[in-house]
Short mmCIF file of the N, C-alpha and C atoms (twelve columns), coordinates in Angstrom:
data_MODEL
# 
_entry.id   MODEL 
# 
loop_
_atom_site.group_PDB 
_atom_site.id 
_atom_site.type_symbol 
_atom_site.label_atom_id 
_atom_site.label_alt_id 
_atom_site.label_comp_id 
_atom_site.label_asym_id 
_atom_site.label_seq_id 
_atom_site.Cartn_x 
_atom_site.Cartn_y 
_atom_site.Cartn_z 
_atom_site.pdbx_PDB_model_num 
ATOM 1   N N  . UNK A 1   90.957  87.790 8.678   1 
ATOM 2   C CA . UNK A 1   92.731  87.611 9.748   1 
ATOM 3   C C  . UNK A 1   91.307  86.897 11.414  1 
ATOM 4   N N  . UNK A 2   92.498  86.800 11.477  1 
ATOM 5   C CA . UNK A 2   91.562  85.955 13.579  1 
ATOM 6   C C  . UNK A 2   91.470  87.106 13.524  1 
ATOM 7   N N  . UNK A 3   91.098  88.188 13.787  1 
ATOM 8   C CA . UNK A 3   90.922  89.133 14.889  1 
ATOM 9   C C  . UNK A 3   89.717  90.293 14.102  1 
ATOM 10  N N  . UNK A 4   88.987  89.614 12.806  1 
ATOM 11  C CA . UNK A 4   88.172  89.871 12.237  1 
ATOM 12  C C  . UNK A 4   86.853  89.974 13.024  1 
ATOM 13  N N  . UNK A 5   86.386  91.142 14.182  1 
ATOM 14  C CA . UNK A 5   84.915  91.516 14.021  1 
ATOM 15  C C  . UNK A 5   84.090  91.560 12.981  1 
ATOM 16  N N  . UNK A 6   84.040  91.971 12.100  1 
ATOM 17  C CA . UNK A 6   83.444  92.236 10.677  1 
ATOM 18  C C  . UNK A 6   84.030  91.896 9.323   1 
ATOM 19  N N  . UNK A 7   83.016  91.501 7.960   1 
ATOM 20  C CA . UNK A 7   83.557  91.135 7.114   1 
ATOM 21  C C  . UNK A 7   82.718  91.689 6.229   1 
ATOM 22  N N  . UNK A 8   83.015  93.185 5.065   1 
ATOM 23  C CA . UNK A 8   82.196  93.375 4.858   1 
ATOM 24  C C  . UNK A 8   82.482  93.353 3.346   1 
ATOM 25  N N  . UNK A 9   81.357  92.251 2.515   1 
ATOM 26  C CA . UNK A 9   81.188  92.209 0.892   1 
ATOM 27  C C  . UNK A 9   79.759  92.619 0.684   1 
ATOM 28  N N  . UNK A 10  80.343  92.994 -0.915  1 
ATOM 29  C CA . UNK A 10  79.435  94.215 -1.693  1 
ATOM 30  C C  . UNK A 10  77.985  92.502 -2.236  1 
ATOM 31  N N  . UNK A 11  77.313  92.384 -2.628  1 
ATOM 32  C CA . UNK A 11  76.250  91.856 -2.926  1 
ATOM 33  C C  . UNK A 11  75.296  92.015 -3.461  1 
ATOM 34  N N  . UNK A 12  75.182  91.329 -4.796  1 
ATOM 35  C CA . UNK A 12  74.372  91.446 -6.142  1 
ATOM 36  C C  . UNK A 12  73.626  89.932 -6.458  1 
ATOM 37  N N  . UNK A 13  72.194  90.724 -6.958  1 
ATOM 38  C CA . UNK A 13  71.527  89.135 -7.740  1 
ATOM 39  C C  . UNK A 13  72.071  88.745 -8.712  1 
ATOM 40  N N  . UNK A 14  72.942  90.154 -9.672  1 
ATOM 41  C CA . UNK A 14  73.212  89.199 -11.098 1 
ATOM 42  C C  . UNK A 14  74.810  90.251 -11.327 1 
ATOM 43  N N  . UNK A 15  75.430  89.060 -11.366 1 
ATOM 44  C CA . UNK A 15  76.974  89.860 -11.686 1 
ATOM 45  C C  . UNK A 15  76.795  90.801 -13.043 1 
ATOM 46  N N  . UNK A 16  75.996  89.954 -13.898 1 
ATOM 47  C CA . UNK A 16  76.381  91.173 -15.438 1 
ATOM 48  C C  . UNK A 16  75.591  92.448 -15.469 1 
ATOM 49  N N  . UNK A 17  74.608  92.707 -14.004 1 
ATOM 50  C CA . UNK A 17  74.168  93.966 -14.803 1 
ATOM 51  C C  . UNK A 17  75.279  94.858 -14.635 1 
ATOM 52  N N  . UNK A 18  74.543  96.426 -15.088 1 
ATOM 53  C CA . UNK A 18  75.751  97.009 -15.146 1 
ATOM 54  C C  . UNK A 18  76.478  97.503 -14.192 1 
ATOM 55  N N  . UNK A 19  77.720  98.515 -13.922 1 
ATOM 56  C CA . UNK A 19  77.744  99.248 -12.939 1 
ATOM 57  C C  . UNK A 19  79.397  98.103 -12.109 1 
ATOM 58  N N  . UNK A 20  80.390  98.737 -11.811 1 
ATOM 59  C CA . UNK A 20  81.905  98.053 -11.663 1 
ATOM 60  C C  . UNK A 20  81.486  97.028 -9.972  1 
ATOM 61  N N  . UNK A 21  80.522  97.650 -9.450  1 
ATOM 62  C CA . UNK A 21  80.060  96.764 -8.206  1 
ATOM 63  C C  . UNK A 21  80.032  95.303 -8.351  1 
ATOM 64  N N  . UNK A 22  79.051  95.103 -9.497  1 
ATOM 65  C CA . UNK A 22  78.217  94.144 -9.573  1 
ATOM 66  C C  . UNK A 22  79.041  92.680 -10.123 1 
ATOM 67  N N  . UNK A 23  80.063  93.318 -10.302 1 
ATOM 68  C CA . UNK A 23  80.633  92.154 -11.267 1 
ATOM 69  C C  . UNK A 23  81.884  91.444 -10.095 1 
ATOM 70  N N  . UNK A 24  82.020  92.230 -9.292  1 
ATOM 71  C CA . UNK A 24  83.289  91.873 -7.476  1 
ATOM 72  C C  . UNK A 24  81.956  91.791 -6.630  1 
ATOM 73  N N  . UNK A 25  80.942  91.894 -6.744  1 
ATOM 74  C CA . UNK A 25  79.873  91.401 -5.817  1 
ATOM 75  C C  . UNK A 25  79.961  89.988 -5.548  1 
ATOM 76  N N  . UNK A 26  78.997  90.012 -4.365  1 
ATOM 77  C CA . UNK A 26  78.737  88.261 -3.717  1 
ATOM 78  C C  . UNK A 26  77.477  88.200 -4.480  1 
ATOM 79  N N  . UNK A 27  77.089  87.107 -5.351  1 
ATOM 80  C CA . UNK A 27  75.793  86.260 -5.145  1 
ATOM 81  C C  . UNK A 27  75.107  86.340 -4.607  1 
ATOM 82  N N  . UNK A 28  74.075  85.888 -4.149  1 
ATOM 83  C CA . UNK A 28  73.472  84.991 -2.691  1 
ATOM 84  C C  . UNK A 28  73.981  83.622 -2.725  1 
ATOM 85  N N  . UNK A 29  74.367  83.002 -3.361  1 
ATOM 86  C CA . UNK A 29  74.741  81.550 -3.034  1 
ATOM 87  C C  . UNK A 29  76.274  82.126 -2.865  1 
ATOM 88  N N  . UNK A 30  76.857  82.894 -2.827  1 
ATOM 89  C CA . UNK A 30  78.490  83.056 -2.907  1 
ATOM 90  C C  . UNK A 30  78.126  83.390 -1.456  1 
ATOM 91  N N  . UNK A 31  77.895  84.534 -0.979  1 
ATOM 92  C CA . UNK A 31  77.171  84.602 0.273   1 
ATOM 93  C C  . UNK A 31  76.815  83.921 1.036   1 
ATOM 94  N N  . UNK A 32  76.282  82.650 0.771   1 
ATOM 95  C CA . UNK A 32  75.980  81.321 1.990   1 
ATOM 96  C C  . UNK A 32  76.996  80.996 1.530   1 
ATOM 97  N N  . UNK A 33  77.791  80.555 0.633   1 
ATOM 98  C CA . UNK A 33  79.278  79.674 0.924   1 
ATOM 99  C C  . UNK A 33  80.231  80.733 2.007   1 
ATOM 100 N N  . UNK A 34  80.387  82.014 1.891   1 
ATOM 101 C CA . UNK A 34  81.117  82.514 2.568   1 
ATOM 102 C C  . UNK A 34  80.945  82.841 3.963   1 
ATOM 103 N N  . UNK A 35  79.486  82.600 4.337   1 
ATOM 104 C CA . UNK A 35  79.276  82.670 6.402   1 
ATOM 105 C C  . UNK A 35  79.410  81.769 6.080   1 
ATOM 106 N N  . UNK A 36  79.154  80.265 5.618   1 
ATOM 107 C CA . UNK A 36  79.246  78.219 6.102   1 
ATOM 108 C C  . UNK A 36  80.636  78.125 6.031   1 
ATOM 109 N N  . UNK A 37  81.430  79.320 5.205   1 
ATOM 110 C CA . UNK A 37  83.115  79.011 5.969   1 
ATOM 111 C C  . UNK A 37  83.787  79.718 6.640   1 
ATOM 112 N N  . UNK A 38  82.655  80.853 6.709   1 
ATOM 113 C CA . UNK A 38  83.447  81.327 8.401   1 
ATOM 114 C C  . UNK A 38  82.958  80.824 10.114  1 
ATOM 115 N N  . UNK A 39  82.142  80.282 9.659   1 
ATOM 116 C CA . UNK A 39  81.730  79.543 10.388  1 
ATOM 117 C C  . UNK A 39  82.074  78.224 10.404  1 
ATOM 118 N N  . UNK A 40  82.460  77.456 10.082  1 
ATOM 119 C CA . UNK A 40  83.504  76.716 10.011  1 
ATOM 120 C C  . UNK A 40  84.708  76.832 10.527  1 
ATOM 121 N N  . UNK A 41  85.453  77.965 10.457  1 
ATOM 122 C CA . UNK A 41  87.078  78.273 10.295  1 
ATOM 123 C C  . UNK A 41  86.227  78.866 12.565  1 
ATOM 124 N N  . UNK A 42  85.468  79.701 12.381  1 
ATOM 125 C CA . UNK A 42  84.508  79.860 13.875  1 
ATOM 126 C C  . UNK A 42  84.917  78.579 14.750  1 
ATOM 127 N N  . UNK A 43  84.427  77.381 14.092  1 
ATOM 128 C CA . UNK A 43  84.075  76.352 15.137  1 
ATOM 129 C C  . UNK A 43  85.666  76.096 15.624  1 
ATOM 130 N N  . UNK A 44  86.707  76.119 14.303  1 
ATOM 131 C CA . UNK A 44  87.815  75.466 14.268  1 
ATOM 132 C C  . UNK A 44  88.744  75.574 14.930  1 
ATOM 133 N N  . UNK A 45  88.630  76.774 15.307  1 
ATOM 134 C CA . UNK A 45  89.559  78.004 15.878  1 
ATOM 135 C C  . UNK A 45  88.758  77.744 17.682  1 
ATOM 136 N N  . UNK A 46  88.106  77.339 17.815  1 
ATOM 137 C CA . UNK A 46  87.357  77.226 19.679  1 
ATOM 138 C C  . UNK A 46  87.154  78.104 20.074  1 
ATOM 139 N N  . UNK A 47  87.428  78.088 21.610  1 
ATOM 140 C CA . UNK A 47  86.911  79.242 22.183  1 
ATOM 141 C C  . UNK A 47  88.189  79.237 22.818  1 
ATOM 142 N N  . UNK A 48  88.213  81.268 23.201  1 
ATOM 143 C CA . UNK A 48  89.507  81.493 23.467  1 
ATOM 144 C C  . UNK A 48  89.333  80.875 24.964  1 
ATOM 145 N N  . UNK A 49  88.738  80.780 25.508  1 
ATOM 146 C CA . UNK A 49  89.119  79.991 26.908  1 
ATOM 147 C C  . UNK A 49  89.569  79.135 27.176  1 
ATOM 148 N N  . UNK A 50  90.397  79.177 27.892  1 
ATOM 149 C CA . UNK A 50  91.092  77.300 27.850  1 
ATOM 150 C C  . UNK A 50  90.880  76.704 28.911  1 
ATOM 151 N N  . UNK A 51  90.958  75.492 29.063  1 
ATOM 152 C CA . UNK A 51  90.353  74.806 30.078  1 
ATOM 153 C C  . UNK A 51  90.392  73.551 30.068  1 
ATOM 154 N N  . UNK A 52  91.061  73.141 30.949  1 
ATOM 155 C CA . UNK A 52  91.621  71.349 31.502  1 
ATOM 156 C C  . UNK A 52  90.755  70.585 31.357  1 
ATOM 157 N N  . UNK A 53  90.517  69.434 30.035  1 
ATOM 158 C CA . UNK A 53  89.406  68.326 29.748  1 
ATOM 159 C C  . UNK A 53  89.386  67.659 30.789  1 
ATOM 160 N N  . UNK A 54  88.837  66.503 31.482  1 
ATOM 161 C CA . UNK A 54  88.611  65.672 32.404  1 
ATOM 162 C C  . UNK A 54  90.056  65.149 32.247  1 
ATOM 163 N N  . UNK A 55  90.085  64.009 30.882  1 
ATOM 164 C CA . UNK A 55  91.621  63.084 31.006  1 
ATOM 165 C C  . UNK A 55  92.621  64.154 31.078  1 
ATOM 166 N N  . UNK A 56  92.975  65.269 31.081  1 
ATOM 167 C CA . UNK A 56  94.456  65.562 31.655  1 
ATOM 168 C C  . UNK A 56  94.266  66.168 32.836  1 
ATOM 169 N N  . UNK A 57  93.546  66.339 33.842  1 
ATOM 170 C CA . UNK A 57  94.172  66.877 34.787  1 
ATOM 171 C C  . UNK A 57  94.953  65.739 35.803  1 
ATOM 172 N N  . UNK A 58  94.634  64.838 35.656  1 
ATOM 173 C CA . UNK A 58  95.897  63.461 36.573  1 
ATOM 174 C C  . UNK A 58  97.310  64.221 36.055  1 
ATOM 175 N N  . UNK A 59  97.280  64.525 34.486  1 
ATOM 176 C CA . UNK A 59  98.811  64.890 34.218  1 
ATOM 177 C C  . UNK A 59  98.961  65.987 34.360  1 
ATOM 178 N N  . UNK A 60  97.889  67.056 34.717  1 
ATOM 179 C CA . UNK A 60  98.155  68.695 34.769  1 
ATOM 180 C C  . UNK A 60  98.904  68.899 36.349  1 
ATOM 181 N N  . UNK A 61  98.297  67.928 37.146  1 
ATOM 182 C CA . UNK A 61  98.221  67.238 38.599  1 
ATOM 183 C C  . UNK A 61  99.976  67.085 38.958  1 
ATOM 184 N N  . UNK A 62  100.057 65.984 37.841  1 
ATOM 185 C CA . UNK A 62  101.402 65.607 38.643  1 
ATOM 186 C C  . UNK A 62  102.837 65.917 37.747  1 
ATOM 187 N N  . UNK A 63  102.365 66.457 36.507  1 
ATOM 188 C CA . UNK A 63  103.462 67.624 35.552  1 
ATOM 189 C C  . UNK A 63  103.303 69.021 35.503  1 
ATOM 190 N N  . UNK A 64  102.157 69.533 35.888  1 
ATOM 191 C CA . UNK A 64  102.269 71.053 36.085  1 
ATOM 192 C C  . UNK A 64  103.256 71.741 36.770  1 
ATOM 193 N N  . UNK A 65  103.352 72.916 36.248  1 
ATOM 194 C CA . UNK A 65  104.506 73.496 36.307  1 
ATOM 195 C C  . UNK A 65  104.015 74.849 37.318  1 
ATOM 196 N N  . UNK A 66  105.192 74.995 38.571  1 
ATOM 197 C CA . UNK A 66  105.120 76.032 39.073  1 
ATOM 198 C C  . UNK A 66  106.211 76.939 38.988  1 
ATOM 199 N N  . UNK A 67  106.161 78.566 39.380  1 
ATOM 200 C CA . UNK A 67  106.981 79.176 40.069  1 
ATOM 201 C C  . UNK A 67  108.098 78.890 41.055  1 
ATOM 202 N N  . UNK A 68  109.540 78.386 40.394  1 
ATOM 203 C CA . UNK A 68  110.387 77.590 41.812  1 
ATOM 204 C C  . UNK A 68  112.055 78.818 41.884  1 
ATOM 205 N N  . UNK A 69  112.108 79.141 42.942  1 
ATOM 206 C CA . UNK A 69  113.471 79.517 43.031  1 
ATOM 207 C C  . UNK A 69  114.726 78.938 42.606  1 
ATOM 208 N N  . UNK A 70  115.778 79.932 41.372  1 
ATOM 209 C CA . UNK A 70  116.414 79.757 40.611  1 
ATOM 210 C C  . UNK A 70  117.565 79.487 41.819  1 
ATOM 211 N N  . UNK A 71  117.581 80.153 42.327  1 
ATOM 212 C CA . UNK A 71  118.821 80.413 43.651  1 
ATOM 213 C C  . UNK A 71  118.650 80.046 45.074  1 
ATOM 214 N N  . UNK A 72  119.326 80.232 46.348  1 
ATOM 215 C CA . UNK A 72  118.492 80.627 47.266  1 
ATOM 216 C C  . UNK A 72  118.027 81.749 47.892  1 
ATOM 217 N N  . UNK A 73  116.822 82.139 48.305  1 
ATOM 218 C CA . UNK A 73  116.939 83.393 48.262  1 
ATOM 219 C C  . UNK A 73  116.409 83.655 50.159  1 
ATOM 220 N N  . UNK A 74  117.183 84.307 50.468  1 
ATOM 221 C CA . UNK A 74  117.012 84.515 52.220  1 
ATOM 222 C C  . UNK A 74  115.232 85.341 52.834  1 
ATOM 223 N N  . UNK A 75  115.736 84.717 53.606  1 
ATOM 224 C CA . UNK A 75  114.102 85.592 54.307  1 
ATOM 225 C C  . UNK A 75  113.945 87.220 53.734  1 
ATOM 226 N N  . UNK A 76  113.566 88.109 54.361  1 
ATOM 227 C CA . UNK A 76  113.008 89.471 53.296  1 
ATOM 228 C C  . UNK A 76  114.151 90.444 52.454  1 
ATOM 229 N N  . UNK A 77  114.479 89.275 51.622  1 
ATOM 230 C CA . UNK A 77  114.569 89.301 50.166  1 
ATOM 231 C C  . UNK A 77  113.254 90.003 49.182  1 
ATOM 232 N N  . UNK A 78  114.208 91.134 48.383  1 
ATOM 233 C CA . UNK A 78  113.029 91.854 47.040  1 
ATOM 234 C C  . UNK A 78  113.544 90.493 46.347  1 
ATOM 235 N N  . UNK A 79  112.486 90.043 45.383  1 
ATOM 236 C CA . UNK A 79  112.196 89.311 44.788  1 
ATOM 237 C C  . UNK A 79  112.689 89.965 42.852  1 
ATOM 238 N N  . UNK A 80  113.743 89.167 42.286  1 
ATOM 239 C CA . UNK A 80  114.181 89.366 40.960  1 
ATOM 240 C C  . UNK A 80  113.498 88.370 39.975  1 
ATOM 241 N N  . UNK A 81  113.263 89.200 38.714  1 
ATOM 242 C CA . UNK A 81  113.255 87.305 37.820  1 
ATOM 243 C C  . UNK A 81  114.330 86.889 37.678  1 
ATOM 244 N N  . UNK A 82  115.758 88.014 37.904  1 
ATOM 245 C CA . UNK A 82  116.737 86.672 37.948  1 
ATOM 246 C C  . UNK A 82  117.023 85.882 38.457  1 
ATOM 247 N N  . UNK A 83  115.723 85.380 39.622  1 
ATOM 248 C CA . UNK A 83  115.589 84.566 41.203  1 
ATOM 249 C C  . UNK A 83  114.468 83.363 40.438  1 
ATOM 250 N N  . UNK A 84  114.277 83.930 39.727  1 
ATOM 251 C CA . UNK A 84  113.065 82.905 39.657  1 
ATOM 252 C C  . UNK A 84  113.025 81.791 38.142  1 
ATOM 253 N N  . UNK A 85  112.521 81.127 38.178  1 
ATOM 254 C CA . UNK A 85  112.344 80.441 37.000  1 
ATOM 255 C C  . UNK A 85  111.163 79.313 37.459  1 
ATOM 256 N N  . UNK A 86  110.528 78.621 35.727  1 
ATOM 257 C CA . UNK A 86  109.604 78.006 36.344  1 
ATOM 258 C C  . UNK A 86  109.684 76.189 35.853  1 
ATOM 259 N N  . UNK A 87  109.657 75.699 37.268  1 
ATOM 260 C CA . UNK A 87  109.670 74.056 36.651  1 
ATOM 261 C C  . UNK A 87  108.032 73.075 37.495  1 
ATOM 262 N N  . UNK A 88  108.604 71.918 36.701  1 
ATOM 263 C CA . UNK A 88  107.798 71.136 37.421  1 
ATOM 264 C C  . UNK A 88  107.564 70.739 39.151  1 
ATOM 265 N N  . UNK A 89  107.239 71.295 39.712  1 
ATOM 266 C CA . UNK A 89  107.459 71.284 41.491  1 
ATOM 267 C C  . UNK A 89  106.446 70.494 42.160  1 
ATOM 268 N N  . UNK A 90  106.934 69.800 43.674  1 
ATOM 269 C CA . UNK A 90  106.179 69.753 44.759  1 
ATOM 270 C C  . UNK A 90  106.757 70.307 45.503  1 
ATOM 271 N N  . UNK A 91  105.883 70.566 46.327  1 
ATOM 272 C CA . UNK A 91  104.106 71.171 46.451  1 
ATOM 273 C C  . UNK A 91  103.646 72.165 45.148  1 
ATOM 274 N N  . UNK A 92  103.099 71.719 45.095  1 
ATOM 275 C CA . UNK A 92  102.605 73.786 43.762  1 
ATOM 276 C C  . UNK A 92  102.876 75.064 43.713  1 
ATOM 277 N N  . UNK A 93  103.320 75.680 43.521  1 
ATOM 278 C CA . UNK A 93  103.505 77.105 43.941  1 
ATOM 279 C C  . UNK A 93  102.254 77.797 42.559  1 
ATOM 280 N N  . UNK A 94  102.963 79.336 42.797  1 
ATOM 281 C CA . UNK A 94  102.263 80.374 41.587  1 
ATOM 282 C C  . UNK A 94  102.407 79.558 40.642  1 
ATOM 283 N N  . UNK A 95  101.805 79.883 39.320  1 
ATOM 284 C CA . UNK A 95  101.298 78.977 38.277  1 
ATOM 285 C C  . UNK A 95  102.849 79.741 37.466  1 
ATOM 286 N N  . UNK A 96  103.107 79.821 36.217  1 
ATOM 287 C CA . UNK A 96  104.070 80.085 35.946  1 
ATOM 288 C C  . UNK A 96  103.458 81.513 34.911  1 
ATOM 289 N N  . UNK A 97  102.318 81.802 34.839  1 
ATOM 290 C CA . UNK A 97  101.795 83.118 34.114  1 
ATOM 291 C C  . UNK A 97  101.768 84.311 35.294  1 
ATOM 292 N N  . UNK A 98  102.291 83.641 36.649  1 
ATOM 293 C CA . UNK A 98  102.396 85.165 37.695  1 
ATOM 294 C C  . UNK A 98  103.719 85.208 38.271  1 
ATOM 295 N N  . UNK A 99  104.672 85.001 37.094  1 
ATOM 296 C CA . UNK A 99  105.509 84.913 37.312  1 
ATOM 297 C C  . UNK A 99  106.337 86.652 37.887  1 
ATOM 298 N N  . UNK A 100 105.782 87.146 37.044  1 
ATOM 299 C CA . UNK A 100 105.652 88.604 36.627  1 
ATOM 300 C C  . UNK A 100 105.357 89.445 37.669  1 
ATOM 301 N N  . UNK A 101 104.093 89.308 38.279  1 
ATOM 302 C CA . UNK A 101 103.699 89.383 39.285  1 
ATOM 303 C C  . UNK A 101 104.000 89.516 40.489  1 
ATOM 304 N N  . UNK A 102 104.863 88.521 40.873  1 
ATOM 305 C CA . UNK A 102 106.065 87.726 41.960  1 
ATOM 306 C C  . UNK A 102 107.587 89.515 42.146  1 
ATOM 307 N N  . UNK A 103 107.863 89.244 40.706  1 
ATOM 308 C CA . UNK A 103 109.151 90.875 41.000  1 
ATOM 309 C C  . UNK A 103 108.673 91.574 41.676  1 
ATOM 310 N N  . UNK A 104 109.376 92.662 42.475  1 
ATOM 311 C CA . UNK A 104 109.312 93.414 43.767  1 
ATOM 312 C C  . UNK A 104 108.692 92.589 45.055  1 
ATOM 313 N N  . UNK A 105 107.978 91.926 44.988  1 
ATOM 314 C CA . UNK A 105 107.560 91.251 46.464  1 
ATOM 315 C C  . UNK A 105 108.675 90.701 47.458  1 
ATOM 316 N N  . UNK A 106 108.147 90.905 48.742  1 
ATOM 317 C CA . UNK A 106 109.040 90.450 49.249  1 
ATOM 318 C C  . UNK A 106 109.066 89.245 49.950  1 
ATOM 319 N N  . UNK A 107 110.174 88.157 50.399  1 
ATOM 320 C CA . UNK A 107 109.690 86.651 50.889  1 
ATOM 321 C C  . UNK A 107 109.666 86.915 52.322  1 
ATOM 322 N N  . UNK A 108 108.657 86.315 52.937  1 
ATOM 323 C CA . UNK A 108 108.955 86.348 54.294  1 
ATOM 324 C C  . UNK A 108 109.370 85.175 54.943  1 
ATOM 325 N N  . UNK A 109 110.201 83.936 54.321  1 
ATOM 326 C CA . UNK A 109 110.799 82.569 54.746  1 
ATOM 327 C C  . UNK A 109 111.718 82.668 54.191  1 
ATOM 328 N N  . UNK A 110 113.066 81.571 54.252  1 
ATOM 329 C CA . UNK A 110 113.791 81.593 53.554  1 
ATOM 330 C C  . UNK A 110 113.432 80.409 52.045  1 
ATOM 331 N N  . UNK A 111 114.560 80.427 51.215  1 
ATOM 332 C CA . UNK A 111 113.105 79.287 49.872  1 
ATOM 333 C C  . UNK A 111 114.981 79.185 49.465  1 
ATOM 334 N N  . UNK A 112 115.076 77.959 49.481  1 
ATOM 335 C CA . UNK A 112 115.759 77.289 49.165  1 
ATOM 336 C C  . UNK A 112 116.093 76.401 47.513  1 
ATOM 337 N N  . UNK A 113 117.000 76.686 47.109  1 
ATOM 338 C CA . UNK A 113 116.917 76.635 45.295  1 
ATOM 339 C C  . UNK A 113 115.747 75.345 44.744  1 
ATOM 340 N N  . UNK A 114 115.266 75.521 43.749  1 
ATOM 341 C CA . UNK A 114 114.247 74.578 43.439  1 
ATOM 342 C C  . UNK A 114 112.847 74.413 44.235  1 
ATOM 343 N N  . UNK A 115 113.137 75.066 45.287  1 
ATOM 344 C CA . UNK A 115 111.782 74.883 46.388  1 
ATOM 345 C C  . UNK A 115 111.112 76.052 45.585  1 
ATOM 346 N N  . UNK A 116 109.334 75.605 45.362  1 
ATOM 347 C CA . UNK A 116 108.433 76.680 44.918  1 
ATOM 348 C C  . UNK A 116 108.064 77.395 45.408  1 
ATOM 349 N N  . UNK A 117 107.298 78.664 45.043  1 
ATOM 350 C CA . UNK A 117 107.403 79.881 45.648  1 
ATOM 351 C C  . UNK A 117 106.067 79.732 45.472  1 
ATOM 352 N N  . UNK A 118 105.654 79.744 47.126  1 
ATOM 353 C CA . UNK A 118 104.391 79.416 47.411  1 
ATOM 354 C C  . UNK A 118 103.519 81.386 48.264  1 
ATOM 355 N N  . UNK A 119 102.080 81.093 47.676  1 
ATOM 356 C CA . UNK A 119 101.857 82.805 48.700  1 
ATOM 357 C C  . UNK A 119 101.957 82.493 49.816  1 
ATOM 358 N N  . UNK A 120 102.352 81.851 50.623  1 
ATOM 359 C CA . UNK A 120 102.394 81.973 52.424  1 
ATOM 360 C C  . UNK A 120 103.697 82.196 52.641  1 
ATOM 361 N N  . UNK A 121 105.049 82.538 51.573  1 
ATOM 362 C CA . UNK A 121 106.328 82.997 51.085  1 
ATOM 363 C C  . UNK A 121 106.383 83.849 50.883  1 
ATOM 364 N N  . UNK A 122 105.534 84.799 50.304  1 
ATOM 365 C CA . UNK A 122 105.265 85.423 49.929  1 
ATOM 366 C C  . UNK A 122 104.639 86.754 50.924  1 
ATOM 367 N N  . UNK A 123 105.228 88.279 51.628  1 
ATOM 368 C CA . UNK A 123 104.616 89.369 52.037  1 
ATOM 369 C C  . UNK A 123 103.318 89.414 51.438  1 
ATOM 370 N N  . UNK A 124 102.005 89.859 51.604  1 
ATOM 371 C CA . UNK A 124 101.160 90.924 51.325  1 
ATOM 372 C C  . UNK A 124 100.686 90.548 49.958  1 
ATOM 373 N N  . UNK A 125 100.608 88.966 49.438  1 
ATOM 374 C CA . UNK A 125 100.824 88.761 47.919  1 
ATOM 375 C C  . UNK A 125 98.904  88.417 48.174  1 
ATOM 376 N N  . UNK A 126 98.155  89.249 47.067  1 
ATOM 377 C CA . UNK A 126 96.673  88.659 46.832  1 
ATOM 378 C C  . UNK A 126 96.935  88.296 45.748  1 
ATOM 379 N N  . UNK A 127 96.591  86.725 45.375  1 
ATOM 380 C CA . UNK A 127 96.644  86.257 44.387  1 
ATOM 381 C C  . UNK A 127 95.547  85.903 43.388  1 
ATOM 382 N N  . UNK A 128 95.430  86.320 42.169  1 
ATOM 383 C CA . UNK A 128 94.235  86.029 41.263  1 
ATOM 384 C C  . UNK A 128 94.088  83.813 41.175  1 
ATOM 385 N N  . UNK A 129 95.004  83.357 41.211  1 
ATOM 386 C CA . UNK A 129 95.329  82.335 40.267  1 
ATOM 387 C C  . UNK A 129 96.204  81.697 40.853  1 
ATOM 388 N N  . UNK A 130 95.887  80.264 41.554  1 
ATOM 389 C CA . UNK A 130 96.828  78.933 42.033  1 
ATOM 390 C C  . UNK A 130 96.973  78.119 41.572  1 
ATOM 391 N N  . UNK A 131 97.914  77.179 41.248  1 
ATOM 392 C CA . UNK A 131 97.745  76.022 41.012  1 
ATOM 393 C C  . UNK A 131 96.890  74.978 41.470  1 
# 
């Protein structure tokens, strides 16, 4: 399956040999085929680290989503998830994956409805990721 780290199979040189394991085991050519198909699946799954391709950058810059205010948020307000949503917005603010990290943070300035939530608007926010 997709999370497998080890595949265990019994191997035999001849399935006709005596013993229950031999009949259910793989012969060398079958083992080679198993390994070959596993390698094909690994390549097809790609890297777990996702990166933008050069041809995707312009579209992402134009249409990349940011966390925005769902409602007007007065200065000094402690953020809740009910106040936030994700939309295509300019200027880019926090990326969607940061929305849960914003919950409980205090805003320094008033933020209008549909305005991007930026690092400058949040008190003492240290971000790992920025758009």
